[in-house]
Tab-separated table of C-alpha atoms and ligand atoms in Angstrom:
chain	number	residue	atom	x	y	z
S	1	MET	CA	-20.164	6.233	-5.661
S	2	LYS	CA	-18.217	3.151	-4.644
S	3	ASP	CA	-17.215	2.452	-1.051
S	4	ALA	CA	-13.528	2.773	-0.263
S	5	ILE	CA	-11.428	1.583	2.646
S	6	VAL	CA	-7.949	3.018	2.903
S	7	PHE	CA	-4.752	1.658	4.437
S	8	LEU	CA	-2.168	4.271	5.364
S	9	GLY	CA	1.289	3.606	6.731
S	10	ILE	CA	4.980	3.892	6.149
S	11	GLN	CA	6.625	1.435	3.749
S	12	GLY	CA	7.018	-1.931	5.452
S	13	SER	CA	4.108	-1.386	7.865
S	14	GLY	CA	2.246	-4.346	6.343
S	15	LYS	CA	-0.602	-2.348	4.828
S	16	GLY	CA	-0.469	-4.354	1.590
S	17	THR	CA	-0.874	-7.635	3.448
S	18	GLN	CA	-3.800	-6.362	5.537
S	19	ALA	CA	-5.449	-4.673	2.558
S	20	GLU	CA	-5.355	-7.950	0.615
S	21	LEU	CA	-6.734	-9.989	3.532
S	22	LEU	CA	-9.558	-7.535	4.165
S	23	ALA	CA	-10.454	-7.305	0.474
S	24	GLN	CA	-10.763	-11.105	0.342
S	25	HIS	CA	-12.970	-11.180	3.445
S	26	ILE	CA	-15.422	-8.531	2.286
S	27	GLY	CA	-15.292	-9.115	-1.480
S	28	PHE	CA	-13.854	-5.711	-2.367
S	29	LEU	CA	-11.153	-5.131	-4.970
S	30	HIS	CA	-7.668	-4.570	-3.535
S	31	VAL	CA	-5.924	-1.772	-5.395
S	32	ASN	CA	-2.230	-1.133	-4.862
S	33	ILE	CA	-1.003	1.739	-6.991
S	34	GLY	CA	2.624	0.593	-6.785
S	35	ASP	CA	1.586	-2.755	-8.318
S	36	LEU	CA	-0.421	-1.021	-11.057
S	37	LEU	CA	2.574	1.156	-11.896
S	38	ARG	CA	5.019	-1.779	-11.883
S	39	GLU	CA	2.621	-3.673	-14.165
S	40	GLN	CA	2.799	-0.783	-16.658
S	41	VAL	CA	6.599	-0.933	-16.523
S	42	SER	CA	6.717	-4.673	-17.161
S	43	LEU	CA	4.169	-4.393	-19.990
S	44	GLY	CA	6.407	-1.744	-21.578
S	45	THR	CA	3.560	0.772	-22.026
S	46	GLU	CA	3.968	4.526	-22.518
S	47	ILE	CA	2.970	5.067	-18.884
S	48	GLY	CA	5.512	2.434	-17.860
S	49	ALA	CA	8.274	4.282	-19.697
S	50	GLU	CA	7.219	7.535	-17.999
S	51	VAL	CA	7.256	6.145	-14.452
S	52	LYS	CA	10.090	3.577	-14.577
S	53	SER	CA	12.882	5.859	-13.382
S	54	ILE	CA	10.558	7.703	-10.968
S	55	ILE	CA	9.824	4.415	-9.176
S	56	GLN	CA	13.473	3.338	-9.188
S	57	LYS	CA	14.440	6.625	-7.524
S	58	GLY	CA	11.700	6.273	-4.907
S	59	GLU	CA	9.856	9.430	-5.997
S	60	LEU	CA	6.088	9.794	-6.455
S	61	ALA	CA	4.478	9.243	-9.855
S	62	PRO	CA	2.457	12.164	-11.339
S	63	ASP	CA	-1.111	12.486	-10.041
S	64	GLU	CA	-2.715	12.358	-13.504
S	65	VAL	CA	-1.051	8.980	-14.145
S	66	VAL	CA	-2.217	7.632	-10.782
S	67	PHE	CA	-5.802	8.924	-11.205
S	68	GLY	CA	-5.933	7.555	-14.768
S	69	LEU	CA	-4.854	4.090	-13.648
S	70	ILE	CA	-7.431	4.063	-10.855
S	71	ASP	CA	-10.231	5.106	-13.221
S	72	THR	CA	-9.347	2.418	-15.767
S	73	ARG	CA	-8.984	-0.310	-13.166
S	74	LEU	CA	-12.206	0.526	-11.339
S	75	GLU	CA	-14.513	1.198	-14.240
S	76	ALA	CA	-17.377	-1.314	-14.102
S	77	CYS	CA	-15.955	-3.296	-11.198
S	78	CYS	CA	-17.042	-4.337	-7.735
S	79	ASP	CA	-19.036	-2.644	-4.949
S	80	GLY	CA	-16.028	-1.317	-3.187
S	81	VAL	CA	-12.296	-0.930	-3.104
S	82	VAL	CA	-9.530	-1.371	-0.560
S	83	PHE	CA	-6.765	1.088	-1.392
S	84	ASP	CA	-3.227	0.695	-0.212
S	85	GLY	CA	-0.542	3.147	-1.218
S	86	PHE	CA	-3.279	5.640	-2.128
S	87	PRO	CA	-3.744	8.449	-1.277
S	88	ARG	CA	-0.161	9.553	-0.696
S	89	THR	CA	-0.617	13.335	-0.824
S	90	LEU	CA	-3.255	15.824	0.308
S	91	PHE	CA	-4.201	16.419	-3.319
S	92	GLN	CA	-4.797	12.696	-3.820
S	93	ALA	CA	-6.790	12.561	-0.564
S	94	GLU	CA	-9.100	15.325	-1.852
S	95	PHE	CA	-9.540	13.381	-5.108
S	96	LEU	CA	-10.446	10.279	-3.111
S	97	MET	CA	-13.016	12.126	-0.986
S	98	HIS	CA	-14.695	13.531	-4.116
S	99	HIS	CA	-14.917	10.235	-5.987
S	100	TYR	CA	-15.534	7.619	-3.279
S	101	ARG	CA	-17.542	7.093	-0.131
S	102	VAL	CA	-14.676	6.526	2.308
S	103	THR	CA	-15.922	4.330	5.132
S	104	ARG	CA	-12.707	3.523	7.024
S	105	VAL	CA	-9.084	4.640	7.102
S	106	TYR	CA	-6.653	2.344	8.899
S	107	TYR	CA	-3.282	3.765	9.873
S	108	LEU	CA	-0.670	1.102	10.601
S	109	ASP	CA	1.694	2.781	12.999
S	110	LEU	CA	5.381	1.799	12.786
S	111	LYS	CA	8.623	3.492	13.865
S	112	LYS	CA	10.858	4.745	11.057
S	113	SER	CA	13.848	2.587	12.143
S	114	GLU	CA	11.699	-0.553	12.235
S	115	ALA	CA	10.228	0.282	8.825
S	116	ILE	CA	13.677	0.628	7.264
S	117	GLN	CA	14.798	-2.654	8.794
S	118	ARG	CA	11.699	-4.408	7.427
S	119	ILE	CA	12.066	-3.055	3.876
S	120	GLN	CA	15.768	-3.781	3.743
S	121	GLY	CA	15.268	-7.547	4.007
S	122	ARG	CA	12.173	-7.730	1.837
S	123	ILE	CA	11.959	-10.243	-1.023
S	124	VAL	CA	8.941	-10.510	-3.290
S	125	CYS	CA	7.537	-13.321	-5.423
S	126	SER	CA	7.813	-12.518	-9.141
S	127	GLN	CA	4.663	-14.544	-9.856
S	128	CYS	CA	2.111	-13.983	-7.081
S	129	GLY	CA	3.525	-10.874	-5.383
S	130	THR	CA	3.705	-12.404	-1.878
S	131	ASN	CA	6.249	-10.710	0.392
S	132	PHE	CA	8.870	-12.558	2.423
S	133	HIS	CA	11.680	-11.257	4.609
S	134	LEU	CA	15.227	-12.618	4.699
S	135	ARG	CA	15.266	-12.597	8.493
S	136	ASN	CA	11.733	-12.134	9.861
S	137	HIS	CA	9.810	-14.321	7.423
S	138	PRO	CA	12.177	-16.380	5.246
S	139	PRO	CA	10.800	-18.787	2.610
S	140	GLN	CA	11.201	-22.515	3.271
S	141	LYS	CA	13.413	-22.885	0.177
S	142	LYS	CA	15.898	-20.090	-0.493
S	143	GLY	CA	14.757	-17.831	-3.334
S	144	ILE	CA	11.504	-19.736	-3.942
S	145	CYS	CA	7.955	-18.693	-3.006
S	146	ASP	CA	6.266	-21.029	-0.481
S	147	LEU	CA	2.873	-20.383	-2.036
S	148	CYS	CA	3.346	-20.731	-5.784
S	149	GLY	CA	6.973	-21.777	-6.362
S	150	GLY	CA	7.774	-18.497	-8.160
S	151	LYS	CA	11.217	-16.897	-8.003
S	152	LEU	CA	11.794	-14.353	-5.222
S	153	PHE	CA	13.550	-11.081	-5.981
S	154	THR	CA	14.503	-7.802	-4.302
S	155	ARG	CA	12.552	-4.848	-5.682
S	156	GLY	CA	14.688	-2.274	-7.507
S	157	ASP	CA	13.289	0.476	-5.292
S	158	ASP	CA	14.276	-1.442	-2.146
S	159	SER	CA	17.877	-0.258	-2.694
S	160	PRO	CA	19.314	1.754	0.247
S	161	SER	CA	19.160	5.139	-1.558
S	162	ALA	CA	15.602	4.592	-2.837
S	163	ILE	CA	14.476	3.407	0.609
S	164	GLN	CA	15.762	6.663	2.145
S	165	LYS	CA	13.898	8.695	-0.507
S	166	ARG	CA	10.662	6.737	-0.106
S	167	VAL	CA	10.714	7.045	3.667
S	168	ALA	CA	11.452	10.783	3.361
S	169	ALA	CA	8.548	11.143	0.887
S	170	PHE	CA	6.290	9.401	3.398
S	171	TYR	CA	7.071	11.957	6.124
S	172	GLU	CA	7.037	14.955	3.754
S	173	GLU	CA	3.876	14.164	1.780
S	174	THR	CA	1.856	11.321	3.294
S	175	PHE	CA	2.135	11.608	7.072
S	176	ILE	CA	-0.104	14.681	7.066
S	177	LEU	CA	-2.974	12.462	5.884
S	178	LYS	CA	-3.076	10.963	9.353
S	179	SER	CA	-4.407	14.247	10.779
S	180	PHE	CA	-6.456	14.911	7.623
S	181	PHE	CA	-8.505	11.748	8.227
S	182	GLU	CA	-8.339	12.081	12.016
S	183	ASN	CA	-10.031	15.474	11.755
S	184	LYS	CA	-12.796	13.867	9.735
S	185	GLY	CA	-13.281	11.241	12.461
S	186	MET	CA	-12.349	8.441	10.059
S	187	LEU	CA	-8.967	7.308	11.307
S	188	ILE	CA	-8.342	4.073	13.155
S	189	THR	CA	-4.751	3.663	14.318
S	190	LEU	CA	-3.370	0.151	14.730
S	191	PRO	CA	0.060	-0.940	16.008
S	192	ALA	CA	1.908	-2.426	13.015
S	193	THR	CA	4.118	-4.471	15.360
S	194	LYS	CA	1.250	-6.898	16.071
S	195	SER	CA	1.259	-10.171	14.125
S	196	ILE	CA	-0.473	-10.438	10.754
S	197	LYS	CA	-3.195	-12.605	12.310
S	198	GLU	CA	-3.759	-10.250	15.270
S	199	LEU	CA	-4.109	-7.256	12.973
S	200	GLU	CA	-6.440	-9.147	10.641
S	201	THR	CA	-8.689	-10.002	13.607
S	202	MET	CA	-8.662	-6.432	14.941
S	203	ILE	CA	-9.659	-5.069	11.537
S	204	LEU	CA	-12.418	-7.621	11.006
S	205	GLU	CA	-13.839	-6.890	14.450
S	206	ASP	CA	-13.802	-3.197	13.700
S	207	ILE	CA	-15.563	-3.721	10.375
S	208	LYS	CA	-18.278	-5.799	12.064
S	209	LEU	CA	-18.851	-3.012	14.583
S	210	GLY	CA	-19.192	-0.393	11.878
M	1	LIG	P1	4.758	0.922	-3.156
M	1	LIG	O1	4.709	-0.422	-3.807
M	1	LIG	O2	3.455	1.311	-2.517
M	1	LIG	O3	5.934	1.089	-2.239
M	1	LIG	O4	4.966	1.994	-4.345
M	1	LIG	C1	6.091	1.921	-5.186
M	1	LIG	C2	6.268	3.211	-5.926
M	1	LIG	O5	5.132	3.459	-6.786
M	1	LIG	C3	6.379	4.463	-5.078
M	1	LIG	O6	7.676	4.650	-4.553
M	1	LIG	C4	5.987	5.550	-6.077
M	1	LIG	O7	7.034	5.784	-7.005
M	1	LIG	C5	4.857	4.867	-6.838
M	1	LIG	N1	3.540	5.104	-6.198
M	1	LIG	C6	2.806	4.200	-5.496
M	1	LIG	N2	1.662	4.749	-5.053
M	1	LIG	C7	1.684	6.044	-5.472
M	1	LIG	C8	0.781	7.148	-5.339
M	1	LIG	N3	-0.372	7.053	-4.664
M	1	LIG	N4	1.141	8.330	-5.911
M	1	LIG	C9	2.278	8.461	-6.590
M	1	LIG	N5	3.176	7.466	-6.762
M	1	LIG	C10	2.878	6.270	-6.223
């Protein structure tokens, strides 16, 4: 069984950023299901065709698609995985517990109104996937990624109606995982309003203690 560390949180809580930083520090593979699904869409695969409109609407992709993508991506790779955006339902959480040795679950706590404000201004690099924010974290040159020079774009599912649906799906399906992992003594709650650096340090200190 591989080790797994999980990042839970509402959209915009910064779990993707922290998951990537942690994965780099400890040499685990960072797996973001949203990215895997979007990759299928841009490659024009059968799976991509199946999930394209689901993602645009802000609904959840079918479990068998998600589990299949995880299995393919993780076959013969790495000692451990940092998941972000997975699990998103109780069913997915049970799957995770059966297939991985879950060592840590970080919950990045953020108010709904703040989350919506963060997602609304989000722009993403089309080449390296780095996130910027029109107001909170603008790029040095408008529309261009500071890191790789790629073009920045607004995700299709960051439209106002899809944002509402995604946030609603978080409270209806995913929020319950907070108590699921809390009851197992695995949950570590962190305030998502701290800076990226502060959160990175808190997580690394926690990992060293563990
Ligand atoms: P994200 O990039 O994490 O916001 O995910 C974008 C979209 O991908 C979501 O709105 C869902 O449509 C889909 N998705 C991501 N993770 C999952 C998951 N664990 N289960 C089902 N659908 C997912």
